[in-house]
Tab-separated table of C-alpha atoms in Angstrom:
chain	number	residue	atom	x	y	z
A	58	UNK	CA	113.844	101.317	26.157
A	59	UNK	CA	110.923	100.952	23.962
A	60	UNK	CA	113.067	99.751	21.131
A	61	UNK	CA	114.440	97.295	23.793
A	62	UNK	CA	111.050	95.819	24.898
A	63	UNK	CA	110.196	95.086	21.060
A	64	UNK	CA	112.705	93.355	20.476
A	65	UNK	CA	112.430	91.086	23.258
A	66	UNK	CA	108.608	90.376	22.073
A	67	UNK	CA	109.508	90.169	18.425
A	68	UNK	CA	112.562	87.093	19.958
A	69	UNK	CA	109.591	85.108	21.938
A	70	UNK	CA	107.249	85.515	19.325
A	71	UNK	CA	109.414	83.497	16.945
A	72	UNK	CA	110.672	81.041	19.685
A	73	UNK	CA	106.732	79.877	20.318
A	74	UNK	CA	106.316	80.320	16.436
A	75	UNK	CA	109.299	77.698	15.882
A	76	UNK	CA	108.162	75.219	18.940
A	77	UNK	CA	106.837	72.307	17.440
A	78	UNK	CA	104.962	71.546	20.422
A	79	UNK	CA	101.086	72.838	19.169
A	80	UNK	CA	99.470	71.474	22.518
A	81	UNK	CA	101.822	73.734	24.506
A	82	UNK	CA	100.957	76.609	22.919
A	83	UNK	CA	97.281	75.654	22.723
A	84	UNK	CA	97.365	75.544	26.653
A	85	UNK	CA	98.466	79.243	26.546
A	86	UNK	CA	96.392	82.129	27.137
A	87	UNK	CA	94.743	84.163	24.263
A	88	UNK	CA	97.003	86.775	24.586
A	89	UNK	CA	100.241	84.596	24.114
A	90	UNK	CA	99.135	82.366	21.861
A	91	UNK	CA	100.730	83.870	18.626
A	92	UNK	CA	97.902	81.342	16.589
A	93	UNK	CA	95.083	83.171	18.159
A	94	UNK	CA	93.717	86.600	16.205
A	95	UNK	CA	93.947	88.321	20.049
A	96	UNK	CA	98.002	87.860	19.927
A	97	UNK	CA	98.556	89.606	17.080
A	98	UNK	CA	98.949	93.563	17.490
A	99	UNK	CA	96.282	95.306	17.062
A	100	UNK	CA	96.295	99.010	16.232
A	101	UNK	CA	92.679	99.637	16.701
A	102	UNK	CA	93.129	97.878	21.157
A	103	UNK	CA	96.098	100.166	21.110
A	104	UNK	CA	97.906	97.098	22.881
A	105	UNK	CA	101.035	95.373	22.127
A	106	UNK	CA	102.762	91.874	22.795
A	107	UNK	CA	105.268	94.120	24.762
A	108	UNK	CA	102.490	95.695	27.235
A	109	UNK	CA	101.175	92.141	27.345
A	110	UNK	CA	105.079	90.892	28.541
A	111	UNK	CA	105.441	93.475	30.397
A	112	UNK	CA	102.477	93.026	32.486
A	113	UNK	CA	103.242	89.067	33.191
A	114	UNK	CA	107.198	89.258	33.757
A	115	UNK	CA	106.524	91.321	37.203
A	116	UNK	CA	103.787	88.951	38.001
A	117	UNK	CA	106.284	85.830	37.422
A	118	UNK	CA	109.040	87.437	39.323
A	119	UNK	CA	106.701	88.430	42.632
A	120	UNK	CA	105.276	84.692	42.026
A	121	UNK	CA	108.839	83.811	42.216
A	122	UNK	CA	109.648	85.482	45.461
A	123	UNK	CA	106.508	84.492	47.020
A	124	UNK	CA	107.480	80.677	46.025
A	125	UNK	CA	110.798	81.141	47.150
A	126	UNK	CA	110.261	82.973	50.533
A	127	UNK	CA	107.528	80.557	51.161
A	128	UNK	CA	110.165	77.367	50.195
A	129	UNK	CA	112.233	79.101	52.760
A	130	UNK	CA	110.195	79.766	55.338
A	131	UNK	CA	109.324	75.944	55.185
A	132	UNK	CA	112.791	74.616	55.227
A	133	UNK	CA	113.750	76.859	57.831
A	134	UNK	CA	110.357	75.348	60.187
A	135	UNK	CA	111.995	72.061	58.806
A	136	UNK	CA	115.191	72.771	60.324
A	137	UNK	CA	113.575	74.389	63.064
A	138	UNK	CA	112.457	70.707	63.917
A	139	UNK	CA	114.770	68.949	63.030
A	140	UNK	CA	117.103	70.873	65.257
A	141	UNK	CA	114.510	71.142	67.573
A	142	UNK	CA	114.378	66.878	68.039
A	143	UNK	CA	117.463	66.467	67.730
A	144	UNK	CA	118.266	68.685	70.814
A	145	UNK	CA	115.160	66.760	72.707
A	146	UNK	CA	116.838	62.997	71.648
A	147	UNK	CA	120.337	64.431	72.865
A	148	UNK	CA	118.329	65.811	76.202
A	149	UNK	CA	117.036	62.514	76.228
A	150	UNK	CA	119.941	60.659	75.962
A	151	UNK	CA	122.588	62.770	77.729
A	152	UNK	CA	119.964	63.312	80.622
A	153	UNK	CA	118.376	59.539	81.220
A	154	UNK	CA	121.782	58.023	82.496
A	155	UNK	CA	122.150	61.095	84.825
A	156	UNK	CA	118.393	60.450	86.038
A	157	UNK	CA	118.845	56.912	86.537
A	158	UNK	CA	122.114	57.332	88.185
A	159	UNK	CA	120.441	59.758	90.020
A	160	UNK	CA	116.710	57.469	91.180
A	161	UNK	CA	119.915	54.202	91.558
A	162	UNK	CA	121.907	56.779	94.245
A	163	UNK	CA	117.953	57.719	96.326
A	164	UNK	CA	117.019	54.446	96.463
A	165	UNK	CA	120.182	53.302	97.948
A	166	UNK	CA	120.429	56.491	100.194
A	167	UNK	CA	116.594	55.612	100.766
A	168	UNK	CA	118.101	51.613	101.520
A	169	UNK	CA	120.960	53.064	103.447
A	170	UNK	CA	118.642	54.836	105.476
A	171	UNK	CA	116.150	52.673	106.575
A	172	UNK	CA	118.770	50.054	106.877
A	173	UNK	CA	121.118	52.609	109.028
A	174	UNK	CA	117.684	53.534	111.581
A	175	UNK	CA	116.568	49.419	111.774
A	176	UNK	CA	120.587	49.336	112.093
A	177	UNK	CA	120.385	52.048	114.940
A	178	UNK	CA	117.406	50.834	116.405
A	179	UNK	CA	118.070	47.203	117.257
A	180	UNK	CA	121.809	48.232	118.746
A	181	UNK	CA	119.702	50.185	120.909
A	182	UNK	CA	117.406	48.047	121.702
A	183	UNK	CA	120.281	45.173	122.314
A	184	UNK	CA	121.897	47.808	125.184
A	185	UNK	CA	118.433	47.782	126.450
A	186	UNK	CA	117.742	44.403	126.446
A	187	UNK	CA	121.880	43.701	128.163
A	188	UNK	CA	121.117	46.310	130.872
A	189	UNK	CA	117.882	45.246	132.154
A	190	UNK	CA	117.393	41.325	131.155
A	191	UNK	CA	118.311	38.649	133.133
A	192	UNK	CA	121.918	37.474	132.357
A	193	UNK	CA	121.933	34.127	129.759
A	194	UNK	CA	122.012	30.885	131.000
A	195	UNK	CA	124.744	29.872	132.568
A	196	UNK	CA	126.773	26.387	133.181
A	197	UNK	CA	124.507	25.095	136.017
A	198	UNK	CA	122.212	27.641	136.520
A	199	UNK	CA	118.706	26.278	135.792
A	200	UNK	CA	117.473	29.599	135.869
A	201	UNK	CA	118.327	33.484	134.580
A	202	UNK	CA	120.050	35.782	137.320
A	203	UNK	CA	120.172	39.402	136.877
A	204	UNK	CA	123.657	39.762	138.770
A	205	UNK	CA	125.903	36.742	138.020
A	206	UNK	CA	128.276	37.037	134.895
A	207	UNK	CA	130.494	34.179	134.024
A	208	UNK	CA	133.294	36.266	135.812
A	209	UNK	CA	131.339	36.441	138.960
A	210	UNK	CA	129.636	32.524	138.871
A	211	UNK	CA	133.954	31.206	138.249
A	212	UNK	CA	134.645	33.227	141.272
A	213	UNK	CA	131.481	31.868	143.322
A	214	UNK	CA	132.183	28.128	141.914
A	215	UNK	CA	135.533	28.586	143.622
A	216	UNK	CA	134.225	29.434	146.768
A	217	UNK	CA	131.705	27.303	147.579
A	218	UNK	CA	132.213	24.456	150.134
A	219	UNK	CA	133.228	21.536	148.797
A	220	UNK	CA	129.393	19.328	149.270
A	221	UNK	CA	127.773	21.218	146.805
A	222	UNK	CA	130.081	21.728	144.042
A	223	UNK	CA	129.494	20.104	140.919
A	224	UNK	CA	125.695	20.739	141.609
A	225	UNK	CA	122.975	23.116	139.701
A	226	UNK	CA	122.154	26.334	140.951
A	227	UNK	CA	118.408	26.621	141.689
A	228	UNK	CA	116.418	30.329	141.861
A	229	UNK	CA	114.901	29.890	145.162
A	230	UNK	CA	113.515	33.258	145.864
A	231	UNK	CA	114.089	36.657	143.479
A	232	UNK	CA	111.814	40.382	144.027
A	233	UNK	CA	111.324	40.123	140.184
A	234	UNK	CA	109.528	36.942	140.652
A	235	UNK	CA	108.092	36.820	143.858
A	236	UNK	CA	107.791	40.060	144.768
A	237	UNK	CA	109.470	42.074	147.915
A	238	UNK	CA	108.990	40.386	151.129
A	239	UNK	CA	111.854	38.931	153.668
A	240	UNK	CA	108.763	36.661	154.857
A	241	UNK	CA	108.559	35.152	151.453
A	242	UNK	CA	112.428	35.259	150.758
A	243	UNK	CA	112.354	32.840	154.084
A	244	UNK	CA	109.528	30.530	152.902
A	245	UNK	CA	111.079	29.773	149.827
A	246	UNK	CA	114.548	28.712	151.123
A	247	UNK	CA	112.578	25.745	152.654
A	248	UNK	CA	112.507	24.263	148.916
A	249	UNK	CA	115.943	23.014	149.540
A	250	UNK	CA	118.248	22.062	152.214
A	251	UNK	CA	121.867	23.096	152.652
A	252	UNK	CA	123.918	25.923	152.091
A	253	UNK	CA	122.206	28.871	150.177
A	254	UNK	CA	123.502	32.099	148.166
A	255	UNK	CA	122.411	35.262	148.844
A	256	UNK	CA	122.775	38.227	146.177
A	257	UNK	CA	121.833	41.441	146.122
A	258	UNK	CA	122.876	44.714	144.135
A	259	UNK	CA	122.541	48.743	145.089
A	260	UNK	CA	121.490	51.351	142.310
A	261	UNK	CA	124.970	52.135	142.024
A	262	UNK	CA	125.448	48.883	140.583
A	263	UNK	CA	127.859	46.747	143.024
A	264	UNK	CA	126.755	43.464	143.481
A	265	UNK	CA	127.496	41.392	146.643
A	266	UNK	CA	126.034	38.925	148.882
A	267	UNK	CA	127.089	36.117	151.389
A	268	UNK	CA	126.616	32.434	151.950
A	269	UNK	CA	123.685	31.124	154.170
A	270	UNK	CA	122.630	27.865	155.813
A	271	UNK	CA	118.840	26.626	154.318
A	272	UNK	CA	116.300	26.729	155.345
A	273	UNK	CA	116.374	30.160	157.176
A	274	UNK	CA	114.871	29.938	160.524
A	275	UNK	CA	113.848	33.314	162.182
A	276	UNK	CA	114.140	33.650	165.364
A	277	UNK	CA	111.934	35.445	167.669
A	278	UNK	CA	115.367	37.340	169.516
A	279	UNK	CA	118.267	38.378	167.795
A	280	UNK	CA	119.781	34.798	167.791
A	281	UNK	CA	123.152	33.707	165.487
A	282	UNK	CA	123.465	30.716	163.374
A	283	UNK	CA	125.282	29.279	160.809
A	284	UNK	CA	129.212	27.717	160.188
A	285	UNK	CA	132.377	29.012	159.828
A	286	UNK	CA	131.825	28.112	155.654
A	287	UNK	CA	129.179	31.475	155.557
A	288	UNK	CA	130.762	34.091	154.017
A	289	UNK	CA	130.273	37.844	152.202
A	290	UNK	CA	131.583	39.086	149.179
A	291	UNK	CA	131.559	42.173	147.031
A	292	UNK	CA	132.039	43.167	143.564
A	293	UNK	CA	132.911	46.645	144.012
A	294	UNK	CA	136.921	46.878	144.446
A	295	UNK	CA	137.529	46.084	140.664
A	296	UNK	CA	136.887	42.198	140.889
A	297	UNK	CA	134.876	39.810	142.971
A	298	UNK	CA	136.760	39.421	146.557
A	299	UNK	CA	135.771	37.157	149.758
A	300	UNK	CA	135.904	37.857	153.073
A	301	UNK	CA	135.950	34.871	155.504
A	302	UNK	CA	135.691	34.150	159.150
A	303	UNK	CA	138.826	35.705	160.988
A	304	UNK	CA	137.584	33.665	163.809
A	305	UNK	CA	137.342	36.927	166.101
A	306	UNK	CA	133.595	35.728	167.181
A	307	UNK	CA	130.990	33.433	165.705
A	308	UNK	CA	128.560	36.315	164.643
A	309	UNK	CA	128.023	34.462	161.298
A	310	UNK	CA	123.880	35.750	160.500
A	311	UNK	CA	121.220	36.168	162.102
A	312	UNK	CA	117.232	35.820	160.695
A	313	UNK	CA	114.689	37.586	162.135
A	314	UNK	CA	110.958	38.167	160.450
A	315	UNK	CA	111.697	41.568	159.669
A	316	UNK	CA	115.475	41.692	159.316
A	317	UNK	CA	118.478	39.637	157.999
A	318	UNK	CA	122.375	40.246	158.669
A	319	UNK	CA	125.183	38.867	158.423
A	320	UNK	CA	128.288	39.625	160.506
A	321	UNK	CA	128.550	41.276	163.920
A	322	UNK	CA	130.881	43.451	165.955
A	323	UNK	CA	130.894	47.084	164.774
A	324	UNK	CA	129.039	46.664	161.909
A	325	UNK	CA	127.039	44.486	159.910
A	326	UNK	CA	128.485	42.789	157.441
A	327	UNK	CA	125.152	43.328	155.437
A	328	UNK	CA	121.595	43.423	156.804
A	329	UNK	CA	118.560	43.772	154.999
A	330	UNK	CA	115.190	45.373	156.269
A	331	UNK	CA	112.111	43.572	156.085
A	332	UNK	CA	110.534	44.804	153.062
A	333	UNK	CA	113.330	44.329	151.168
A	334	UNK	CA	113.805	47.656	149.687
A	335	UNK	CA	117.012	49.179	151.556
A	336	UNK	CA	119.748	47.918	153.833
A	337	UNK	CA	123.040	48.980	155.200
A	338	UNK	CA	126.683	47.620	155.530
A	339	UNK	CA	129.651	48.291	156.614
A	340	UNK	CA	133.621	46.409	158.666
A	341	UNK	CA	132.773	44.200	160.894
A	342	UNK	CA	134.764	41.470	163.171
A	343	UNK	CA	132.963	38.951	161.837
A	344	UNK	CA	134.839	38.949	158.249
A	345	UNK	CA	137.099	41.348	158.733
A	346	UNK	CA	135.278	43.113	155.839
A	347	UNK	CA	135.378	46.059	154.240
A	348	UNK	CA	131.735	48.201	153.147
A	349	UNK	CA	130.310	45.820	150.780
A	350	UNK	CA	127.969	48.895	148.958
A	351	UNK	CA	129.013	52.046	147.724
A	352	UNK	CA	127.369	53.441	150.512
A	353	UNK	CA	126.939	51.790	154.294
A	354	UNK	CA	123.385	52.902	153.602
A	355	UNK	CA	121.582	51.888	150.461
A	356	UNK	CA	118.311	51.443	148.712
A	357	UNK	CA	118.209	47.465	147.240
A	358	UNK	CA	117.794	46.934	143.331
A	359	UNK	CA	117.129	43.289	143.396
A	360	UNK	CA	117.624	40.327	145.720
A	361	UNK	CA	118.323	36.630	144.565
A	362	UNK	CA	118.712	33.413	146.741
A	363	UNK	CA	120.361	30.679	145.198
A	364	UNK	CA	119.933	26.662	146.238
A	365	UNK	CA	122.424	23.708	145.289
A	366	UNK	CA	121.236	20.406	144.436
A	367	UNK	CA	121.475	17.448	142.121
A	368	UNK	CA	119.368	17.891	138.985
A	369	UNK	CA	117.978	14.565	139.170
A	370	UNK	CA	116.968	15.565	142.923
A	371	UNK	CA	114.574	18.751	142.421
A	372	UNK	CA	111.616	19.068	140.951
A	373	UNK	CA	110.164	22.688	141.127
């Protein structure tokens, strides 16, 4: 081994001998610089070129390792990274479409929704406003009525005695304007002369009525008046249906401060109490009518009086 090691110091002695490179050699340390007096062996040190090499080639090789772990500890923190952003810019881009998608689909569930509940709401509020609102204007009615439908104002144009056909329909009297009183109901039929419509509904919802001579005129005893052109009607046997005179007696209405009927023998036709709030009906001779209510007693929901005249001819 020893034999070995000289060798191997006698070989690198000549190579920096033979390198013609002086500043290289200069740059080396005393004890490899072959030049310098400390390179040579010296028997008195007791130290050789080999202990020399020997004591730098372990120091070169653990420099070595320490260079190279430390080379790849940094290109594996490099690839660390790299991989590292590269997975993030994939996240990024496989994930952003799926978010947006995502924040597109809430806002429209979010649109959806709030268009669904203002959706929702105004149907509702539509019903509402059909039930309880006074039915649209009509071809001559001046005014809103809570009972007649174009159904029921074709069937009443029909009926109607010949002198005021053609005319407008004028909202004498009605509770939801004037309030509940037959005294006021009668007052306000003196706005116009001629035949008048009565119409009134139950909670059950039938609506039915008769026709009426203006101005009412109550009587102070239970006195009849009117023509053989009064008549009832009822809405509650699937469509509108009239019931006139049969000619049995002239029991056509009476008007009284704090009642009005209409019909006689048996029954009323229909007769109203004073306050306005309930009335009864049920056959009479009179008509030859059936019950014009679902019940022959009942509590009133509204009451309407209609007058006929030329529009030209009333001025409210």
């Amino acid at each position: 081994m020893f034999t070995l090691k000289e060798k191997v110091t006698e070989r690198l002695s000549r190579l920096f001998a033979d390198s013609p490179d002086s500043s290289s050699s200069s740059s080396l340390p005393p004890s490899l610089d072959h030049h310098h007096p400390e390179a040579r062996p010296d028997s008195k040190g007791g130290k050789s070129m080999s202990s020399y090499f020997s004591y730098i080639i372990p120091s070169v090789g653990f420099g070595e390792s320490r260079s190279g772990k430390h080379q790849r500890s940094l290109s594996a923190s490099n690839v660390d990274f790299e991989s590292q952003d590269e997975s993030l810019h994939r996240y990024v881009e496989c994930r952003s479409p799926g978010e947006n998608k995502e924040t597109e689909n809430n806002r429209e569930s979010d649109y959806d929704h709030v268009s669904g509940g203002s959706t929702s709401g105004s149907e509702v509020f539509e019903e509402a406003t059909d039930q309880h609102s006074p039915q649209k204007h009509l071809s001559y009615l001046m005014d809103d009525s809570v009972f007649i439908s174009s159904d029921l104002q074709e069937f009443l144009l029909s009926s109607l005695p010949n002198i005021v056909k053609g005319c407008q329909w004028v909202l004498l009297y009605s509770t939801l304007k004037h309030g509940i009183s037959l005294r006021t109901l009668i007052r306000k039929s003196s706005d116009l002369s001629g035949p008048c419509l009565l119409i009134v509904g139950d909670r059950q919802g039938a609506v039915f009525g008769g026709l009426l001579e203006g101005p009412l005129k109550p009587t102070a005893k239970r006195k009849y008046q009117g023509t053989n052109q009064t008549f009832v009607f009822t809405t509650i046997y699937g469509e509108p249906r009239l019931f006139r005179p049969t000619g049995a007696n002239r029991y056509y209405y009476m008007c009284l401060n704090d009642m009005l009927a209409l019909g006689g023998g048996g029954n009323y036709a229909l007769c109203l109490d004073g306050d306005l709030l309930s009335g009864t009906s049920g056959p009479c001779e009179t008509f030859g009518n059936l019950c014009l209510a679902h019940n022959s007693e009942f509590e009133l929901k509204n009451v309407e009086l209609w007058g006929f005249t030329h529009a030209s001819r009333y001025l409210p």
